[in-house]
Short mmCIF file of C-alpha atoms in Angstrom, two decimals:
data_model
loop_
_atom_site.label_atom_id
_atom_site.label_comp_id
_atom_site.label_asym_id
_atom_site.label_seq_id
_atom_site.Cartn_x
_atom_site.Cartn_y
_atom_site.Cartn_z
CA MET A 29 -5.01 36.11 -2.73
CA ALA A 30 -2.19 33.65 -3.18
CA ASP A 31 -2.99 30.19 -4.48
CA ALA A 32 -3.11 27.45 -1.86
CA VAL A 33 -0.02 25.27 -1.60
CA PRO A 34 -0.67 22.00 -3.49
CA VAL A 35 -0.68 18.75 -1.53
CA ILE A 36 1.22 15.57 -2.34
CA SER A 37 -0.03 12.54 -0.43
CA VAL A 38 2.02 9.39 0.12
CA ALA A 39 -0.31 6.42 0.61
CA GLY A 40 1.54 3.54 2.20
CA ALA A 41 4.06 5.77 3.97
CA GLU A 42 4.83 2.94 6.38
CA SER A 43 6.11 0.61 3.64
CA LEU A 44 9.72 0.34 2.49
CA LEU A 45 8.85 2.14 -0.75
CA GLY A 46 6.82 4.73 1.13
CA ARG A 47 9.70 5.59 3.41
CA GLU A 48 12.04 5.87 0.44
CA VAL A 49 9.59 8.17 -1.36
CA ILE A 50 9.35 10.39 1.73
CA ASP A 51 13.16 10.55 1.96
CA VAL A 52 13.46 11.56 -1.69
CA LEU A 53 10.68 14.15 -1.37
CA ALA A 54 12.55 15.69 1.55
CA THR A 55 15.61 16.27 -0.66
CA LYS A 56 13.76 17.74 -3.65
CA ASN A 57 12.09 20.74 -1.97
CA LEU A 58 9.02 20.58 -4.19
CA PRO A 59 6.58 23.53 -3.91
CA ALA A 60 4.01 21.39 -2.13
CA HIS A 61 2.90 20.18 1.27
CA VAL A 62 3.57 16.46 1.77
CA LYS A 63 1.06 14.33 3.71
CA HIS A 64 1.79 10.84 4.99
CA ALA A 65 -0.91 8.16 5.23
CA SER A 66 -0.96 4.42 5.81
CA ALA A 67 -2.33 1.99 3.26
CA ILE A 68 -6.08 1.95 2.64
CA GLU A 69 -6.47 -1.67 3.74
CA ASP A 70 -5.63 -0.57 7.30
CA GLU A 71 -8.68 1.63 7.63
CA GLU A 72 -10.21 -0.76 10.18
CA LYS A 73 -7.63 0.81 12.50
CA PRO A 74 -9.30 4.19 13.10
CA GLY A 75 -6.21 5.95 14.39
CA GLY A 76 -3.94 4.70 11.65
CA ILE A 77 -0.80 2.71 12.39
CA ILE A 78 2.12 3.25 14.73
CA THR A 79 5.60 3.15 13.23
CA VAL A 80 9.08 4.45 14.01
CA GLN A 81 10.73 7.32 12.16
CA GLU A 82 14.08 8.83 13.16
CA GLY A 83 14.01 6.84 16.39
CA GLU A 84 10.60 8.09 17.52
CA ALA A 85 7.21 6.36 17.50
CA ILE A 86 4.65 8.20 15.38
CA VAL A 87 1.10 7.56 14.23
CA ILE A 88 0.44 7.59 10.48
CA PRO A 89 -3.26 8.21 9.79
CA THR A 90 -5.12 5.90 7.46
CA PHE A 91 -5.50 7.07 3.86
CA SER A 92 -9.06 8.01 2.91
CA ALA A 93 -11.20 9.51 0.16
CA ALA A 94 -10.66 12.93 1.77
CA ASP A 95 -6.92 12.63 1.11
CA LEU A 96 -7.65 12.02 -2.56
CA ALA A 97 -10.00 14.99 -2.82
CA GLY A 98 -7.52 17.33 -1.18
CA SER A 99 -4.40 16.24 -3.05
CA ARG A 100 -2.90 17.30 -6.37
CA VAL A 101 -0.77 14.14 -6.56
CA VAL A 102 -1.07 10.82 -4.71
CA LEU A 103 1.94 8.51 -4.62
CA LEU A 104 0.77 4.92 -4.10
CA ALA A 105 3.53 3.03 -2.30
CA GLY A 106 1.60 0.48 -0.21
CA SER A 107 0.21 -2.84 -1.38
CA THR A 108 -1.29 -3.60 -4.78
CA GLU A 109 -4.69 -3.95 -3.10
CA SER A 110 -4.38 -0.48 -1.59
CA ALA A 111 -3.42 1.02 -4.96
CA ALA A 112 -6.43 -0.59 -6.64
CA GLN A 113 -8.74 0.81 -3.96
CA ALA A 114 -7.24 4.27 -4.40
CA ALA A 115 -8.04 4.15 -8.11
CA VAL A 116 -11.68 3.38 -7.30
CA LEU A 117 -11.88 6.14 -4.67
CA SER A 118 -10.35 8.69 -7.04
CA LEU A 119 -13.41 8.41 -9.28
CA THR A 120 -15.52 9.92 -6.49
CA ALA A 121 -13.04 12.63 -5.51
CA GLY A 122 -14.03 16.21 -6.32
CA ASP A 123 -10.85 17.14 -8.18
CA HIS A 124 -9.31 13.98 -9.49
CA PRO A 125 -5.69 13.88 -8.29
CA THR A 126 -2.90 12.46 -10.40
CA LEU A 127 -2.15 8.93 -9.20
CA VAL A 128 1.47 7.75 -9.31
CA ASP A 129 1.51 4.00 -8.77
CA LEU A 130 4.73 2.38 -7.55
CA THR A 131 3.07 -1.01 -6.97
CA GLY A 132 2.19 -1.92 -10.56
CA ALA A 133 -1.41 -2.63 -9.60
CA LEU A 134 -2.86 -0.08 -12.04
CA GLU A 135 -0.82 -1.08 -15.09
CA ASP A 136 -3.85 -2.60 -16.84
CA ASN A 137 -6.03 0.45 -16.22
CA PRO A 138 -6.86 1.97 -19.65
CA ALA A 139 -6.10 5.45 -18.28
CA ALA A 140 -2.63 4.50 -17.03
CA ARG A 141 0.69 5.31 -18.72
CA LEU A 142 4.05 3.72 -17.92
CA ARG A 143 6.65 6.22 -16.70
CA ALA A 144 10.37 6.28 -15.96
CA PRO A 145 11.65 9.87 -16.26
CA MET A 146 15.27 8.78 -15.73
CA ALA A 147 15.15 6.61 -18.85
CA GLU A 148 12.66 8.31 -21.17
CA SER A 149 12.60 11.43 -23.30
CA ALA A 150 8.87 12.17 -23.62
CA ARG A 151 5.71 11.85 -21.57
CA GLU A 152 2.02 11.60 -22.33
CA PRO A 153 -0.38 13.38 -19.95
CA ALA A 154 -2.56 10.92 -18.06
CA PRO A 155 -4.55 10.70 -14.81
CA ILE A 156 -2.60 7.60 -13.73
CA TYR A 157 1.11 6.97 -14.05
CA VAL A 158 2.63 3.57 -13.32
CA ILE A 159 6.32 3.63 -12.46
CA ALA A 160 8.25 1.08 -14.51
CA HIS A 161 9.91 -1.86 -12.79
CA PRO A 162 13.22 -0.66 -11.30
CA ALA A 163 15.21 -3.37 -13.11
CA ALA A 164 13.73 -2.22 -16.43
CA ILE A 165 14.62 1.40 -15.62
CA VAL A 166 18.21 0.48 -14.79
CA MET A 167 18.64 -1.57 -17.96
CA ALA A 168 17.04 1.07 -20.20
CA LEU A 169 19.20 3.82 -18.72
CA PHE A 170 22.35 1.71 -19.15
CA LEU A 171 21.60 0.44 -22.67
CA LYS A 172 20.63 3.83 -24.05
CA GLN A 173 23.96 5.25 -22.97
CA LEU A 174 25.91 2.14 -23.98
CA SER A 175 24.50 2.29 -27.52
CA LYS A 176 26.39 5.56 -28.00
CA ALA A 177 29.65 3.59 -27.75
CA GLY A 178 28.85 1.44 -30.78
CA ALA A 179 26.16 -0.57 -32.55
CA ILE A 180 24.85 -3.42 -30.37
CA ARG A 181 24.15 -6.84 -31.84
CA ARG A 182 22.99 -9.02 -28.91
CA ILE A 183 22.35 -8.69 -25.18
CA VAL A 184 21.99 -11.40 -22.52
CA ALA A 185 21.12 -10.36 -18.97
CA ASN A 186 20.90 -12.16 -15.63
CA ILE A 187 19.06 -10.04 -13.06
CA PHE A 188 19.46 -10.89 -9.37
CA GLU A 189 16.40 -9.84 -7.38
CA PRO A 190 16.52 -8.83 -3.66
CA VAL A 191 13.79 -9.77 -1.20
CA SER A 192 12.98 -6.09 -0.55
CA GLU A 193 10.97 -6.25 -3.79
CA ARG A 194 8.36 -8.05 -1.64
CA GLY A 195 8.45 -5.27 0.95
CA LYS A 196 8.99 -5.57 4.68
CA LYS A 197 7.38 -9.01 4.74
CA GLY A 198 10.02 -10.22 2.32
CA LEU A 199 12.80 -8.83 4.50
CA ASP A 200 11.29 -10.41 7.59
CA GLU A 201 10.97 -13.82 5.94
CA LEU A 202 14.61 -13.86 4.78
CA ARG A 203 15.75 -12.75 8.25
CA GLN A 204 13.60 -15.36 10.01
CA GLN A 205 14.75 -18.14 7.69
CA THR A 206 18.40 -17.26 8.27
CA VAL A 207 17.94 -17.42 12.05
CA ALA A 208 15.87 -20.60 11.81
CA LEU A 209 18.43 -22.40 9.66
CA LEU A 210 21.21 -21.60 12.11
CA SER A 211 19.12 -22.89 15.02
CA PHE A 212 17.56 -25.87 13.17
CA GLN A 213 14.02 -24.51 13.40
CA LYS A 214 11.11 -24.65 10.96
CA LEU A 215 11.30 -22.12 8.12
CA LYS A 216 8.64 -19.48 7.60
CA GLN A 217 7.57 -19.56 3.93
CA ASP A 218 4.52 -17.28 3.71
CA ILE A 219 5.94 -14.94 1.06
CA PHE A 220 8.24 -17.10 -1.11
CA ASP A 221 6.90 -20.60 -0.38
CA THR A 222 10.43 -21.97 -0.37
CA GLN A 223 13.83 -21.53 1.27
CA VAL A 224 15.26 -18.20 0.11
CA SER A 225 17.97 -17.86 2.74
CA TYR A 226 21.41 -19.04 1.57
CA ASN A 227 19.80 -19.93 -1.76
CA LEU A 228 19.99 -18.80 -5.39
CA LEU A 229 16.75 -19.76 -7.15
CA PRO A 230 15.30 -19.72 -10.68
CA ARG A 231 11.76 -19.79 -9.27
CA TYR A 232 9.82 -19.63 -6.00
CA GLY A 233 7.30 -22.08 -4.62
CA ALA A 234 3.88 -22.49 -6.22
CA GLU A 235 2.17 -20.50 -3.44
CA ALA A 236 4.57 -17.54 -3.47
CA VAL A 237 3.05 -14.06 -3.31
CA ARG A 238 4.61 -13.28 -6.70
CA SER A 239 6.42 -15.64 -9.07
CA ILE A 240 9.78 -14.97 -10.65
CA GLU A 241 8.15 -15.68 -14.01
CA ASP A 242 5.75 -12.80 -13.40
CA VAL A 243 8.66 -10.50 -12.49
CA GLU A 244 10.51 -11.51 -15.66
CA ALA A 245 7.46 -10.74 -17.77
CA ALA A 246 7.04 -7.31 -16.13
CA VAL A 247 10.71 -6.38 -16.59
CA GLU A 248 10.64 -7.46 -20.24
CA ARG A 249 7.35 -5.66 -20.91
CA HIS A 250 8.45 -2.42 -19.31
CA LEU A 251 11.89 -2.52 -20.90
CA ALA A 252 10.32 -3.01 -24.33
CA THR A 253 8.24 0.12 -23.74
CA LEU A 254 11.19 2.18 -22.55
CA LEU A 255 13.30 1.10 -25.53
CA SER A 256 10.49 1.38 -28.10
CA ALA A 257 11.93 4.59 -29.57
CA GLU A 258 15.46 3.16 -29.68
CA THR A 259 15.23 0.93 -32.75
CA SER A 260 18.99 0.37 -32.81
CA ILE A 261 18.97 -1.39 -29.41
CA PRO A 262 17.92 -5.08 -29.54
CA MET A 263 15.72 -6.44 -26.79
CA PRO A 264 17.84 -8.42 -24.31
CA SER A 265 17.35 -12.07 -23.59
CA LEU A 266 16.89 -11.85 -19.84
CA ARG A 267 16.34 -14.00 -16.80
CA VAL A 268 15.51 -13.02 -13.23
CA VAL A 269 17.12 -15.02 -10.42
CA HIS A 270 16.42 -14.81 -6.69
CA ALA A 271 19.41 -13.64 -4.67
CA PRO A 272 19.42 -14.14 -0.87
CA VAL A 273 20.06 -10.45 -0.15
CA PHE A 274 17.97 -7.73 1.46
CA HIS A 275 18.38 -4.75 -0.89
CA GLY A 276 19.64 -3.77 -4.31
CA TYR A 277 19.55 -5.22 -7.79
CA SER A 278 22.68 -6.80 -9.25
CA MET A 279 22.86 -7.52 -12.98
CA SER A 280 25.31 -9.39 -15.15
CA LEU A 281 25.06 -8.32 -18.80
CA TRP A 282 26.82 -9.82 -21.82
CA VAL A 283 26.74 -7.42 -24.76
CA GLU A 284 27.96 -8.20 -28.25
CA PHE A 285 28.74 -5.23 -30.48
CA GLU A 286 28.82 -5.18 -34.27
CA ASN A 287 32.51 -4.30 -34.10
CA ARG A 288 35.25 -4.95 -31.57
CA PRO A 289 34.87 -2.31 -28.84
CA ASP A 290 37.55 -0.37 -27.03
CA THR A 291 36.81 -0.99 -23.35
CA GLY A 292 38.28 2.36 -22.34
CA ALA A 293 36.06 4.20 -24.81
CA VAL A 294 33.04 2.23 -23.64
CA ALA A 295 33.72 3.16 -20.02
CA SER A 296 34.18 6.81 -20.98
CA THR A 297 30.89 6.84 -22.88
CA LEU A 298 29.01 5.40 -19.90
CA ALA A 299 30.59 7.94 -17.56
CA LYS A 300 29.51 10.81 -19.82
CA GLY A 301 25.92 9.70 -19.22
CA GLY A 302 26.26 10.09 -15.45
CA ILE A 303 26.88 6.39 -14.83
CA GLU A 304 29.57 5.63 -12.27
CA VAL A 305 32.14 3.24 -13.75
CA ARG A 306 34.64 1.65 -11.37
CA GLY A 307 38.19 0.87 -12.34
CA LYS A 308 39.92 -2.47 -11.72
CA ASP A 309 41.98 -0.85 -8.98
CA THR A 310 38.91 0.21 -6.97
CA GLU A 311 36.39 -1.70 -4.89
CA ALA A 312 33.92 -3.70 -6.96
CA PRO A 313 30.36 -2.33 -6.88
CA SER A 314 27.91 -4.32 -4.77
CA ASN A 315 24.22 -4.31 -4.01
CA ALA A 316 25.02 -3.53 -0.36
CA GLY A 317 27.17 -0.58 -1.37
CA ALA A 318 24.40 0.75 -3.61
CA ALA A 319 21.88 0.94 -0.75
CA GLY A 320 20.58 4.48 -0.37
CA GLN A 321 22.51 5.69 -3.43
CA SER A 322 21.10 7.34 -6.54
CA GLY A 323 21.81 6.20 -10.07
CA ILE A 324 23.63 3.05 -11.15
CA THR A 325 27.19 1.80 -10.75
CA VAL A 326 29.09 -0.37 -13.22
CA ASP A 327 32.20 -2.41 -12.59
CA ALA A 328 35.26 -2.21 -14.85
CA VAL A 329 34.29 -3.08 -18.44
CA THR A 330 35.62 -6.57 -19.21
CA GLN A 331 36.12 -7.94 -22.71
CA ASP A 332 34.90 -11.49 -23.32
CA ARG A 333 37.92 -13.78 -23.73
CA ASN A 334 36.16 -15.97 -26.29
CA GLU A 335 34.29 -13.34 -28.29
CA THR A 336 36.32 -10.19 -28.90
CA ARG A 337 33.27 -8.20 -30.01
CA ALA A 338 31.56 -8.77 -26.65
CA CYS A 339 31.95 -7.28 -23.18
CA TRP A 340 30.74 -8.21 -19.71
CA PHE A 341 29.11 -5.63 -17.44
CA TRP A 342 28.32 -5.89 -13.72
CA ILE A 343 25.69 -3.34 -12.68
CA VAL A 344 24.22 -2.52 -9.27
CA ALA A 345 21.46 -0.15 -8.17
CA ASP A 346 19.19 0.45 -5.20
CA ASN A 347 15.78 -0.82 -6.34
CA LEU A 348 13.81 1.28 -3.83
CA ARG A 349 15.73 4.49 -4.55
CA ILE A 350 15.37 4.08 -8.33
CA ALA A 351 11.60 3.62 -8.04
CA ALA A 352 11.18 6.49 -5.56
CA GLU A 353 13.24 8.99 -7.55
CA ASN A 354 11.28 8.30 -10.72
CA ALA A 355 7.97 8.59 -8.87
CA VAL A 356 8.94 11.91 -7.27
CA GLU A 357 10.02 13.27 -10.65
CA VAL A 358 6.59 12.37 -12.05
CA ALA A 359 5.02 14.17 -9.09
CA ARG A 360 7.17 17.23 -9.80
CA GLU A 361 6.03 17.26 -13.42
CA SER A 362 2.40 16.95 -12.33
CA LEU A 363 2.68 20.09 -10.19
CA ALA A 364 3.81 22.20 -13.17
#
């Protein structure tokens, strides 16, 4: 008798991350049946939630303990509260499924291990995997390849964060604020506790759902883990800044090498690692252009006019796609 087809469940399928995970799963053709479920905190709605996919209204059933018991892998893409509840429920499931957390809620769980298959070379088996912050994954992937072009002395990074990192509520608040400003209405500030529309900010309001300082700490922590085996790469001095955009990370990196680099050789080295490098005669990469795209894109390598050993790099990547692709790769490994 043939073995039953394993099940991968996506908890939080209605979220921005959940939809991205489902899209990536559809392209990977994994040997598994994929189930969609809404976040656990919606279980007071017995029939699940109604959402729109491919232009049609569908009902996504609420995630439950039964989904845990019947799944080989559970991808947690809803809220942090939902992910925490899933971890508790998994303890009572018959066969403990592998939990892949895209929310970061389970990072402090002793059984959890940080993962980013795109930017790491080894993995440690664990019942819970936490996907690294997408900005940390992008920087680790870029710096590991860049280090092959020459010894790096110092790195300074400004990371511009999109509102989609706060999910659909973040998108809605930016959209509402933009409309309200143009019509002189009161601004909604439930998520960011400040004006984020038409604004670049070093920090959000005191009552924001998540502070920029917390994001900075997470990016730095995860990047340090991903670079821990690369002793030749110094930890960057980094800062996260709010950008009034819907999707996609943009990063401005200043990198000083030990010796004066050849910008053409640097670009060639990056390209050999699968990184798209634009020339000065092509359209500059943008966060909007990166939406829905895999990997990372770098603008033409520019030498610093005042420090000949340093170069400037402009990098863009789709934050949701980066997180989803790494999570699906972890799921693929867990089926092996």
